[in-house]
Coordinates of C-alpha atoms and ligand atoms in Angstrom, one line a residue:
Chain A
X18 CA 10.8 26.6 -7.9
X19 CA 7.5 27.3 -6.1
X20 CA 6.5 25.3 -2.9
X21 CA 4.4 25.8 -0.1
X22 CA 7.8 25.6 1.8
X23 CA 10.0 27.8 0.4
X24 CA 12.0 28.0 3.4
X25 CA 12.4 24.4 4.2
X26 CA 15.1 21.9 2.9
X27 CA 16.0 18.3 3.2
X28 CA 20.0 18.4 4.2
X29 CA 20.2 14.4 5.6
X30 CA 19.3 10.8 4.4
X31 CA 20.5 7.9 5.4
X32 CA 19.6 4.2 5.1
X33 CA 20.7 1.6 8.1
X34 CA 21.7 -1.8 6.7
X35 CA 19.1 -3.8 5.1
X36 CA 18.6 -7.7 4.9
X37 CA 16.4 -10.6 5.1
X38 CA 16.8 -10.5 8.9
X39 CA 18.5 -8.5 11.0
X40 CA 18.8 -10.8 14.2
X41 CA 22.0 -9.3 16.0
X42 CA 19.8 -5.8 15.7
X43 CA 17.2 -4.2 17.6
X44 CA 14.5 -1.3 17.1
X45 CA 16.4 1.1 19.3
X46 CA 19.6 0.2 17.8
X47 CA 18.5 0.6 14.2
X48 CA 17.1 3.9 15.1
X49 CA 19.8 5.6 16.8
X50 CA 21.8 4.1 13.8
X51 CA 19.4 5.6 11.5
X52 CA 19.8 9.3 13.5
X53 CA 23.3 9.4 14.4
X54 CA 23.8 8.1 9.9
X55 CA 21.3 11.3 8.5
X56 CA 23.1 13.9 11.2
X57 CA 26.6 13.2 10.2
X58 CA 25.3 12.9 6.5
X59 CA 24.0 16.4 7.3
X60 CA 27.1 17.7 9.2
X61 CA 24.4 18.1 12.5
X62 CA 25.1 16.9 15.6
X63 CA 21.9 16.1 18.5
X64 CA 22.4 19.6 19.8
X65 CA 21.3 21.2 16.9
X66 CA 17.9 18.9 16.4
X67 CA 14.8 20.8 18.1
X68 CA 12.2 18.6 16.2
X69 CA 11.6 14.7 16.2
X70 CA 9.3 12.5 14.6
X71 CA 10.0 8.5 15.0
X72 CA 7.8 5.5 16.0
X73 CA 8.9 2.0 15.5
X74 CA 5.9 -0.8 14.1
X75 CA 7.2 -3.6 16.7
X76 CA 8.8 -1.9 19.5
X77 CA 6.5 1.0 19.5
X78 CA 9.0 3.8 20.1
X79 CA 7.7 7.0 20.1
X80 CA 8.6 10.1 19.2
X81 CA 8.1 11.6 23.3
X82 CA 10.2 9.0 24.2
X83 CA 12.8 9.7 21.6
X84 CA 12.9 13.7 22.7
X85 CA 14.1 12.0 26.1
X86 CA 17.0 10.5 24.2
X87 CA 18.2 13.6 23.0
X88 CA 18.8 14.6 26.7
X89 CA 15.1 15.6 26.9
X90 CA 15.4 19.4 25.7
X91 CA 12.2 21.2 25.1
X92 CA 11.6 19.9 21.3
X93 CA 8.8 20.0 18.5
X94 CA 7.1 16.2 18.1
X95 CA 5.1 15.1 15.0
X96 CA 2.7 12.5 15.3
X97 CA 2.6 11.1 11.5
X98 CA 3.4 7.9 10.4
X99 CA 7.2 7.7 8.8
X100 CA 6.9 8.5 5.3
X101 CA 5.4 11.4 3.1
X102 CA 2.6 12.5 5.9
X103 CA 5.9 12.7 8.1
X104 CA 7.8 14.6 5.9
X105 CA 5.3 16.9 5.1
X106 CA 4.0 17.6 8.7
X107 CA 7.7 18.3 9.4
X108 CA 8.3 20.7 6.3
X109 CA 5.2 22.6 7.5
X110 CA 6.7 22.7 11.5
X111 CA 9.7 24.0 10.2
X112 CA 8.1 26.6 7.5
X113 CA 5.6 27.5 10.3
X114 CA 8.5 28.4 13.0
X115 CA 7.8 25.7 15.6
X116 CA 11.3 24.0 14.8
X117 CA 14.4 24.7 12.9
X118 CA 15.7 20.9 12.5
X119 CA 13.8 17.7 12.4
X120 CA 14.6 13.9 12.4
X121 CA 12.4 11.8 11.3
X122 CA 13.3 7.6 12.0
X123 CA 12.0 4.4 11.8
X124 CA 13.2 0.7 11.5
X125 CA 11.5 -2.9 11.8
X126 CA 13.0 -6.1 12.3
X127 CA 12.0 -8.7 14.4
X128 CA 8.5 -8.7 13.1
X129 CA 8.4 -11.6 10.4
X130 CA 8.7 -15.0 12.8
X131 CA 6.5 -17.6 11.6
X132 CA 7.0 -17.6 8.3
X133 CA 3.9 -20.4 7.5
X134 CA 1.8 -17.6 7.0
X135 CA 2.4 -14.6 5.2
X136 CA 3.8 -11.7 6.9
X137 CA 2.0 -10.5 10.3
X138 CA 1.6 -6.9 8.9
X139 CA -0.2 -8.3 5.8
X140 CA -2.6 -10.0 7.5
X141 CA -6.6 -8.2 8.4
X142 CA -8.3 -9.4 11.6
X143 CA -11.3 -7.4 10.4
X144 CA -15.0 -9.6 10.5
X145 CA -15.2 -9.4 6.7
X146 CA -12.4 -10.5 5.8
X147 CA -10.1 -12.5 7.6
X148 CA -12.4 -15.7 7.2
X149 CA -12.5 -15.5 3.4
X150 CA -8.5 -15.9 3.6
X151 CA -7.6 -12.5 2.5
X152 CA -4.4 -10.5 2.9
X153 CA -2.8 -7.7 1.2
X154 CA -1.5 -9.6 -2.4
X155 CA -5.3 -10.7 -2.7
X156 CA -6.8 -7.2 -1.7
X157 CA -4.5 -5.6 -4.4
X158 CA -5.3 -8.9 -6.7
X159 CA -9.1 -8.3 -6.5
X160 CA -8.3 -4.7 -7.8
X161 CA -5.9 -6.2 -11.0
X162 CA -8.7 -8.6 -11.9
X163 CA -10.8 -6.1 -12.2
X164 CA -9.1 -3.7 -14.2
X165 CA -7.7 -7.0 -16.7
X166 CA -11.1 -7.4 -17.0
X167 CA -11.9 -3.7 -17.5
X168 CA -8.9 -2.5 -20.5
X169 CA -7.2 -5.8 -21.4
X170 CA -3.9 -5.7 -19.4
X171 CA -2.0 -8.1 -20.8
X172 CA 0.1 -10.6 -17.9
X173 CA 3.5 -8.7 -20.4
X174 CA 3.3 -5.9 -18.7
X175 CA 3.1 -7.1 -15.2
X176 CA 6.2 -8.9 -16.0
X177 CA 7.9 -5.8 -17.4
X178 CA 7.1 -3.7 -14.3
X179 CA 8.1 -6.3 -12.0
X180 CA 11.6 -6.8 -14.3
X181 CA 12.2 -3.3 -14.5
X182 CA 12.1 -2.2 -10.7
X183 CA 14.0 -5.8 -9.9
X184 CA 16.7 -4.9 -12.3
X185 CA 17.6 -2.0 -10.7
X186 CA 17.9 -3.7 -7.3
X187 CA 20.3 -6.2 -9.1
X188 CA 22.7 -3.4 -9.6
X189 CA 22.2 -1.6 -6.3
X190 CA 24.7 -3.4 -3.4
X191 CA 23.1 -1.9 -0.4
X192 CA 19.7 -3.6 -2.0
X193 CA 18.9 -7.1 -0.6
X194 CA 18.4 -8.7 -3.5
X195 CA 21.6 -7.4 -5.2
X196 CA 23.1 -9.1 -7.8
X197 CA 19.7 -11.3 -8.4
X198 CA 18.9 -10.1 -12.2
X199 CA 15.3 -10.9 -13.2
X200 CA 13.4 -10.9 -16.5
X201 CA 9.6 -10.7 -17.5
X202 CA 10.5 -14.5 -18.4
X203 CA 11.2 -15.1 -15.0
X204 CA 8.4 -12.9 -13.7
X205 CA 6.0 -15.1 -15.5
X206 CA 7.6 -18.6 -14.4
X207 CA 7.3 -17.8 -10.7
X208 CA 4.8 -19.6 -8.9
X209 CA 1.4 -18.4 -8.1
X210 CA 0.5 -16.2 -5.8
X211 CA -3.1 -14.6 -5.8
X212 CA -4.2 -14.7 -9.3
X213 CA -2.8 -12.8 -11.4
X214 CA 0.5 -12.2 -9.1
X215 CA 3.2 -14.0 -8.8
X216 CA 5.4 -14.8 -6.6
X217 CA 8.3 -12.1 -8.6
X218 CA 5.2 -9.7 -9.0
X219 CA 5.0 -8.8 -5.5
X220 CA 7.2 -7.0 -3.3
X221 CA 9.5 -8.7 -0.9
X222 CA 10.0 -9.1 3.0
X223 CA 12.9 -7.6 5.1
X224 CA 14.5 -5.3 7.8
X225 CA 16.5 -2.5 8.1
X226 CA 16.0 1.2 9.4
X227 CA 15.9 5.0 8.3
X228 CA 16.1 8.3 8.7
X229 CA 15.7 11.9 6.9
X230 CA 16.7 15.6 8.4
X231 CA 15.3 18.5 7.4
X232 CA 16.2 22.0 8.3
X233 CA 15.7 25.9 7.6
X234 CA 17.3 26.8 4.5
X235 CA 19.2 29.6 5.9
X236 CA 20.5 26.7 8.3
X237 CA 21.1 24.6 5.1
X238 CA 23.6 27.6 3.7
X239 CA 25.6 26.9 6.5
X240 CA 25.8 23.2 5.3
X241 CA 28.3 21.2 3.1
X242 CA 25.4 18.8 1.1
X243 CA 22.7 19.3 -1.8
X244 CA 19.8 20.9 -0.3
X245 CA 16.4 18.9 -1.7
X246 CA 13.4 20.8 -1.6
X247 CA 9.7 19.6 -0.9
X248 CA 8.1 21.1 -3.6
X249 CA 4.4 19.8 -1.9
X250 CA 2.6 16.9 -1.5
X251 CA -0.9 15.2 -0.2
X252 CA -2.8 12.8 1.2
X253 CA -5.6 10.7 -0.4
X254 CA -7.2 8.4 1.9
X255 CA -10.6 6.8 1.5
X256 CA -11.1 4.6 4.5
X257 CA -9.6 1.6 6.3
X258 CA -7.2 -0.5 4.4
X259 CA -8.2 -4.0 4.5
X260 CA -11.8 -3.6 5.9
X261 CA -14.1 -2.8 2.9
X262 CA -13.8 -4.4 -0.2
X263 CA -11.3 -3.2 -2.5
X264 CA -14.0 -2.5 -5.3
X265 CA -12.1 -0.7 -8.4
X266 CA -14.9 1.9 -9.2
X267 CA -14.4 3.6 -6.2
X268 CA -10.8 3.2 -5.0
X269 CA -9.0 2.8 -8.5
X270 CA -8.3 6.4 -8.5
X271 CA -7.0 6.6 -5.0
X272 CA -4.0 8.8 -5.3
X273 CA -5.3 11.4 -8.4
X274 CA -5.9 14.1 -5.9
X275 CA -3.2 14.0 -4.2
X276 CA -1.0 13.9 -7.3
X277 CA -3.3 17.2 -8.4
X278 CA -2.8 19.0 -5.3
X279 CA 0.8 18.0 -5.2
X280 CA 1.4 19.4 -8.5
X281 CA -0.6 22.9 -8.2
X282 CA 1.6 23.2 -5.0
X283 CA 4.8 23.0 -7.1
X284 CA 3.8 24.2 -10.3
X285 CA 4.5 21.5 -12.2
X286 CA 3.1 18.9 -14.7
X287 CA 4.2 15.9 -16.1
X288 CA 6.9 16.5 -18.2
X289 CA 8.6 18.5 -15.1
X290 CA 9.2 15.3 -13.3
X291 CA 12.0 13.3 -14.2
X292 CA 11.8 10.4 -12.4
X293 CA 9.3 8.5 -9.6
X294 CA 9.8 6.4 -6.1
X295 CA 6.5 4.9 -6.6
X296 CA 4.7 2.2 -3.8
X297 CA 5.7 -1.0 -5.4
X298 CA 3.9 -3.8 -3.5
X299 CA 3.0 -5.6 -6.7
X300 CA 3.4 -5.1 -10.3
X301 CA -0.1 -3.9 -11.4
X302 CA 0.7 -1.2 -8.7
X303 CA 2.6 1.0 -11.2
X304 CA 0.8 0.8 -13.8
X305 CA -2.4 2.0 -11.8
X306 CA 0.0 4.9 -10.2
X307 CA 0.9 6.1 -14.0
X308 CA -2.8 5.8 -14.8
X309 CA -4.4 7.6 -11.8
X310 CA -1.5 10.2 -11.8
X311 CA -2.5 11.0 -15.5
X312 CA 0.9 10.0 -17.0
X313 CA -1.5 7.8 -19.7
X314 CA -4.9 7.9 -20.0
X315 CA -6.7 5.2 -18.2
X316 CA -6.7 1.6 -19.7
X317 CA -3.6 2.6 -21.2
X318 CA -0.8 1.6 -18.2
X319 CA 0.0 -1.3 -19.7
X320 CA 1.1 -0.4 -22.8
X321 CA 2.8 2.8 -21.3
X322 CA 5.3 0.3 -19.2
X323 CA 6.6 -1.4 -22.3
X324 CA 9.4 -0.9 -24.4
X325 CA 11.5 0.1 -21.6
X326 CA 10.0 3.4 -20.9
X327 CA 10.3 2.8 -17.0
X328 CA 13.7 1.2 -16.6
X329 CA 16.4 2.6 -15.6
X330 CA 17.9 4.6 -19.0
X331 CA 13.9 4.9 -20.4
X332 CA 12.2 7.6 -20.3
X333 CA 10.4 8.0 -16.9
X334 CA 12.4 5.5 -14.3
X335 CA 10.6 4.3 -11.5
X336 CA 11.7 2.9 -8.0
X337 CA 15.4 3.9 -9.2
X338 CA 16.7 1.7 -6.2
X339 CA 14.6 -1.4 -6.5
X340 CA 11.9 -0.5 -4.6
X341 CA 10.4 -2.9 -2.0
X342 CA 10.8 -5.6 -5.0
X343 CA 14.1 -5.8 -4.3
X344 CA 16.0 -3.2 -2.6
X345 CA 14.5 -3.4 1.1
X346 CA 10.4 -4.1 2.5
X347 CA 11.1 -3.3 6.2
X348 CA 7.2 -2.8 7.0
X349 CA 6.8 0.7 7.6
X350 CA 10.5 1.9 6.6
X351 CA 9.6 1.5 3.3
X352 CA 7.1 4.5 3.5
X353 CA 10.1 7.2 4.6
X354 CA 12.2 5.4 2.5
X355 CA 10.2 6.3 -1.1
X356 CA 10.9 10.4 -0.4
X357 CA 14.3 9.1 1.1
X358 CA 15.4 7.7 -2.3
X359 CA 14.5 10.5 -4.0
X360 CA 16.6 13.0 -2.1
X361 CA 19.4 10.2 -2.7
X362 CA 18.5 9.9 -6.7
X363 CA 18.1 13.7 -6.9
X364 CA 21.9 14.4 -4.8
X365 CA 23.3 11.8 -7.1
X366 CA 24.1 9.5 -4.6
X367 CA 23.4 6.2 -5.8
X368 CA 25.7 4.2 -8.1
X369 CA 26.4 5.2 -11.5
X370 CA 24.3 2.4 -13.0
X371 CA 21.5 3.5 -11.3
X372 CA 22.4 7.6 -11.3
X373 CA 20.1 9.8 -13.8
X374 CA 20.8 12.3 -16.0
X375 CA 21.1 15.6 -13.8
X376 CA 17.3 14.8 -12.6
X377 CA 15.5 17.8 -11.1
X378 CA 12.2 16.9 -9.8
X379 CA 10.7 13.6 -8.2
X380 CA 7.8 12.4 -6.8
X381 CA 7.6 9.6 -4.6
X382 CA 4.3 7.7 -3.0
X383 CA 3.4 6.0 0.0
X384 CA 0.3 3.4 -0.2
X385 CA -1.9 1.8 -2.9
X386 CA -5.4 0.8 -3.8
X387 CA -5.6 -2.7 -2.1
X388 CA -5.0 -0.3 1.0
X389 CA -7.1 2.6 0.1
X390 CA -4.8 5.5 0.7
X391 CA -1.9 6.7 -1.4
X392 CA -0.3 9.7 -0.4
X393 CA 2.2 11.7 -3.1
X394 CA 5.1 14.5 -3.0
X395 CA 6.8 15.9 -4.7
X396 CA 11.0 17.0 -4.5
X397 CA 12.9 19.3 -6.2
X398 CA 16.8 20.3 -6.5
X399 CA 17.2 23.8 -7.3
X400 CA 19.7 24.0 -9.9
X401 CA 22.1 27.4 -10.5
Chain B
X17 CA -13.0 -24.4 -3.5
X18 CA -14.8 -26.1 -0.7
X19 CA -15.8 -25.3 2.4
X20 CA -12.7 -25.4 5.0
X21 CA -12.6 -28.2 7.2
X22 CA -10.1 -26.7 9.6
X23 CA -10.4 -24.0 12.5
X24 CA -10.2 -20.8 10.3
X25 CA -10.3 -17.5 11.9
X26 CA -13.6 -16.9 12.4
X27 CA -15.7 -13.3 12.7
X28 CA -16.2 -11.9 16.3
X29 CA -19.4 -10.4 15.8
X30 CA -20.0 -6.8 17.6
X31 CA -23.0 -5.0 18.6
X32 CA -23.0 -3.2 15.4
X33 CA -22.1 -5.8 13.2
X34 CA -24.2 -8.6 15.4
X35 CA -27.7 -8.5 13.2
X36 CA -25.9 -9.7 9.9
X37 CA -24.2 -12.5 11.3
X38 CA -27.7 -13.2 13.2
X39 CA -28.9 -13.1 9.8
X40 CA -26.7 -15.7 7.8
X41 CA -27.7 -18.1 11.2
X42 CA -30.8 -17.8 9.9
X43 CA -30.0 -17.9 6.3
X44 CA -30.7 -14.4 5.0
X45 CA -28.3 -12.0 4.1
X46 CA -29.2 -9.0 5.5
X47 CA -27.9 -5.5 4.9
X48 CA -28.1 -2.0 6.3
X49 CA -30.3 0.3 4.5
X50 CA -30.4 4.3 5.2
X51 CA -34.3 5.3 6.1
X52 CA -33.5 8.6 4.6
X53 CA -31.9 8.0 1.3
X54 CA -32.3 4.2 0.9
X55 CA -28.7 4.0 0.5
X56 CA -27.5 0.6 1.3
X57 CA -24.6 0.6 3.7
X58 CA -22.4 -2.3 4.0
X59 CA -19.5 -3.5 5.9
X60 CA -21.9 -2.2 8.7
X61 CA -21.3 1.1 9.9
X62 CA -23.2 3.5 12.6
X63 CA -24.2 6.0 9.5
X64 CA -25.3 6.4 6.2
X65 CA -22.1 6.6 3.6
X66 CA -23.8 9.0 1.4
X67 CA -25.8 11.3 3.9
X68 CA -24.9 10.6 7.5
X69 CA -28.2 9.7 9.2
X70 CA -27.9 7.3 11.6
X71 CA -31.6 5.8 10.9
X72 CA -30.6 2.8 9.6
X73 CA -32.6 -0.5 9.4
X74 CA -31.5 -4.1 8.4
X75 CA -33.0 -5.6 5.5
X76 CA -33.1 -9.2 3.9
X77 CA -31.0 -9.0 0.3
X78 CA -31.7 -11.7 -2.5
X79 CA -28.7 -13.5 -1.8
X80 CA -28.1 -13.2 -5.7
X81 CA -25.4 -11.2 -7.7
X82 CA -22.6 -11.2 -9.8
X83 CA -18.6 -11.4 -9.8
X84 CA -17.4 -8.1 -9.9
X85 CA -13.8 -9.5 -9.3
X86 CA -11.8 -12.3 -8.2
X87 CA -8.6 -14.0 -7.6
X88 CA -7.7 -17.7 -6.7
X89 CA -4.9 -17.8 -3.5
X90 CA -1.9 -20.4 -4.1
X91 CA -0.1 -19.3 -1.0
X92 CA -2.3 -19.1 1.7
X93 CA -2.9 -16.6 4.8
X94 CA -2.4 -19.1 7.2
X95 CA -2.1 -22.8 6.7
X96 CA -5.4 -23.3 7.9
X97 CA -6.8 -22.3 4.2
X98 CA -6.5 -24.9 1.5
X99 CA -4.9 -23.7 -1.4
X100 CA -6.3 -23.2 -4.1
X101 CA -9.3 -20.9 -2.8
X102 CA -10.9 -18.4 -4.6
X103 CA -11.9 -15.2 -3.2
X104 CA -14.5 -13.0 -4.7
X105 CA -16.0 -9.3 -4.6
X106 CA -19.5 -10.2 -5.4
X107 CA -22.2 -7.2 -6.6
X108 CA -25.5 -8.3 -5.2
X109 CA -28.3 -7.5 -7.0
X110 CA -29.3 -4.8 -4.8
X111 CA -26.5 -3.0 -6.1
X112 CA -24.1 -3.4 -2.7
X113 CA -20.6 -5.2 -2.7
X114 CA -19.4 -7.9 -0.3
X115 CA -16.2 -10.2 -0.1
X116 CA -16.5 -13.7 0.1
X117 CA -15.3 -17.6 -1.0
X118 CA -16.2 -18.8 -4.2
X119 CA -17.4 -22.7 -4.0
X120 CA -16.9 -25.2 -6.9
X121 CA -15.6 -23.7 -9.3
X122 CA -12.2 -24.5 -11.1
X123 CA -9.5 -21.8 -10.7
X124 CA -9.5 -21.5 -14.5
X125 CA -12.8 -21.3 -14.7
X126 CA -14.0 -18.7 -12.7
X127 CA -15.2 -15.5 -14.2
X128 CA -16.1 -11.8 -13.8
X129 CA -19.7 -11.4 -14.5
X130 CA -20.9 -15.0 -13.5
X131 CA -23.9 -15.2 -11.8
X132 CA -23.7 -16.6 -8.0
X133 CA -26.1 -16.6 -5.0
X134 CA -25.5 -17.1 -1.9
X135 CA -24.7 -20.4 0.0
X136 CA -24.8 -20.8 3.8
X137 CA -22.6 -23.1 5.8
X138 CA -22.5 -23.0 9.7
X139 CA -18.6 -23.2 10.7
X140 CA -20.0 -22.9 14.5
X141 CA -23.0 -22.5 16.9
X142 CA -22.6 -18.6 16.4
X143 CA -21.2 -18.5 13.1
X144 CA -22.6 -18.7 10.1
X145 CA -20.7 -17.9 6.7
X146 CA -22.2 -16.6 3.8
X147 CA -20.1 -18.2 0.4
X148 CA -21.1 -18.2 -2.9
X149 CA -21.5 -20.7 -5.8
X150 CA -22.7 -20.8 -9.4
X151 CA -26.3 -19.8 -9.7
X152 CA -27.8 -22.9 -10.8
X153 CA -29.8 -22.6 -13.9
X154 CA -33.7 -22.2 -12.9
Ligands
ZN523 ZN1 -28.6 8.2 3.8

């Protein structure tokens, strides 16, 4: 497989418990759980890390500060967000020499207290906006409305997406909403939101922590797990989220270069990738994703969601552990938790319901067009 | 919608941001517009968006446009807001884009394309909001 990191490999995930609220936890607790989870998943211990990258949303842990937890050793920092920018600023520290093994963590909880209003993260304080009562389901609704407007997509395929990636969750026990089954029925029965959402349209609200290690592949020899490769991956950002309005001409497309780059890094199209941990905020999301990434032609999301194509057994599965619908929304966790899922999906780690067909190559994405950015890689098992 | 009663969060105006908000006090909606390439610029920023000159003036916009998209809020960002309200992108006819509140106007009837202009309402001696409603036939 061809990558810009040929000699980098991802040898630990691990996911900390995830629920509702996580009131007998802390940050720092859910962190170190998170680290000490994705070193023994990797067979490391702390002596063999040389590399950290964490930061916490609430508690604003850093990653210097987390180098003095591991006894304060000379050590390789990134300064990323969790998520794919992490993961890739790691892969090229590690391909570039400056560190041999890297964690990466995060975790929120404690955030979400006054539940009147919607979550504290969703909410802008910017001058043009905060007064005309927006937050982020009406910055991503303005951009819906718009392209309903624009092709015809029908309220169906909202509800299928929103079934789909909540279905899996169902059948996922470390997800929070496990067991809760949902159809496009129920999808369209919910209560409004921000027209057209929903209240099952958009994502839900939680806590919970992670963590990935990534290593040399010589080091990953030495290793009992399935190495996953980061076959590439980039950033498409086109200004502050929640600042500007979210007009669809202009930030529609956010995420097409970064899918291009992503897949002239790997050498790869569409039909290479198997599977997709795509941001999942709200329904329409996906279907702007598969549009923007090319996996339709533009207009024609919609229709591609139906008939099953992006449930579990159909042909390209999406957010194979219920996404932030249904499987866990811990603020920023959710962003390290997209490539995280992949590695998982691509070891063969999850349950059987939810395991694919001897997948070989994923791509997962951090960020949407209500926030302007969306970022994309790409992750790939080599097979003998 | 109508025009909220309660104390909603309102804009802190900055030095660069201070001559719109001066503007709607005075009921014109003014708008940054690059003496180089006549780009307009708006939210305000300390360049041009297409060629980077800072020469930038404020000038008066009609106050008139379109809805280039919309949705009505049922769950609210704080309790303050009265649900339903309807927020819009409107494209002025000067060819920039702003957000804002759509007044009187039926959720179900609100549509992409409809013709609004502006409508001022002071929410305190500094502050000044710039809504929208219907253009009224004339
Ligand atoms: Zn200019």
């Amino acid at each position: 497989m061809k990558t810009p990191y040929p000699d980098v490999a991802i040898v630990g995930a691990y996911n900390t418990v995830q629920a509702k609220q996580l009131p007998q936890w802390t940050e720092p607790s859910l962190v170190l759980d998170a680290i000490r989870g994705a070193l023994a998943d990797a067979g490391l211990t702390p002596d063999d890390v040389d590399g950290v990258n964490v930061s916490t949303w609430v508690s604003q842990l850093s990653s210097r500060t987390v180098a003095q937890w591991f006894g304060g050793r000379p050590a390789w920092t990134g300064t990323s967000h969790p998520g794919i920018e992490a993961v890739l600023e790691a892969a090229a520290a590690i391909q570039s020499g400056q560190a041999e093994t890297v964690v990466i963590a995060t975790a929120q909880c404690g955030a979400y207290t006054e539940r009147e209003s919607t979550v504290v993260w969703t909410r802008p304080e910017n001058e043009f906006v905060e007064c005309w009562g927006l937050y982020t389901a009406a910055e991503f609704a303005l951009m819906a409305q718009r392209h309903m407007h624009l092709y015809g997509t029908k309220r169906e395929a909202l509800s299928e997406v929103a079934s789909a990636i909540r279905m899996n969750g169902a059948k996922n026990p470390e997800a929070v909403h496990f067991g809760r089954e949902v159809s496009p029925r129920e999808v369209e029965a919910s209560r409004m939101v921000a027209d057209p959402f929903r209240l099952l349209d958009c994502c839900i609200t939680s806590e919970g922590g992670a963590a990935m290690v990534l290593t040399t592949k010589q080091r990953a020899k030495d290793l009992d797990v399935t190495p996953i490769q980061v076959l590439g991956g980039a950033l498409d950002r086109q200004g502050m989220s929640y600042v500007t309005a979210p007009l669809w001409h202009r930030y529609g497309w956010v995420g097409r270069r970064a899918f291009e780059l992503t897949c002239q890094q790997a050498g790869i199209t569409h039909k290479d990738i198997d599977f997709a941990e795509l941001y999942d905020p709200f329904s329409f999301e996906i279907i702007r994703q598969l549009e923007a990434f090319g996996f339709c032609k533009e207009g024609e999301g919609g229709d591609f969601v139906m008939d099953g194509r992006i449930r579990i057994d159909g042909e390209f599965p999406v957010a194979t552990n219920g996404g932030i619908m249904s499987y866990s929304h811990a603020g920023v966790v959710q962003l390290l938790q997209k490539p995280l899922n992949a590695v998982l999906q691509l070891q063969g780690r999850l349950v059987p319901e939810l395991t694919l067909h001897e997948p070989r190559i994923a791509i997962a994405t951090n960020g949407g067009s209500g926030a302007l950015f969306c970022d994309v890689m790409a992750l790939g098992k080599e097979v003998a | 919608m109508k025009v909220p009663t309660g104390k909603i969060p309102l804009p802190r105006p900055t030095a660069l941001s201070r001559p719109h908000w001066d503007g709607c006090r005075e009921g014109t909606l003014r708008v940054q517009r690059c003496r180089d390439c006549q780009t307009l610029v708006f939210i305000p920023q300390p360049c041009c968006g297409n060629c980077l000159s800072e020469r930038l003036e404020w000038v008066d916009s009609s106050g008139r446009g379109t809805i280039y998209s919309y949705t009505t809020v049922y769950r609210p960002q704080q309790p303050v807001f009265e649900t339903p309200y309807t927020v819009v992108i409107v494209e002025l006819e000067e060819g920039w884009h702003m957000l804002s509140n759509l007044l009187g106007v039926a959720p179900d009837d609100v549509r992409i394309g409809a013709e609004v202009e502006v409508d001022f309402h002071a929410m305190s001696d500094e502050i000044t909001l710039p809504y929208f409603k219907l253009r009224s036939a004339s």
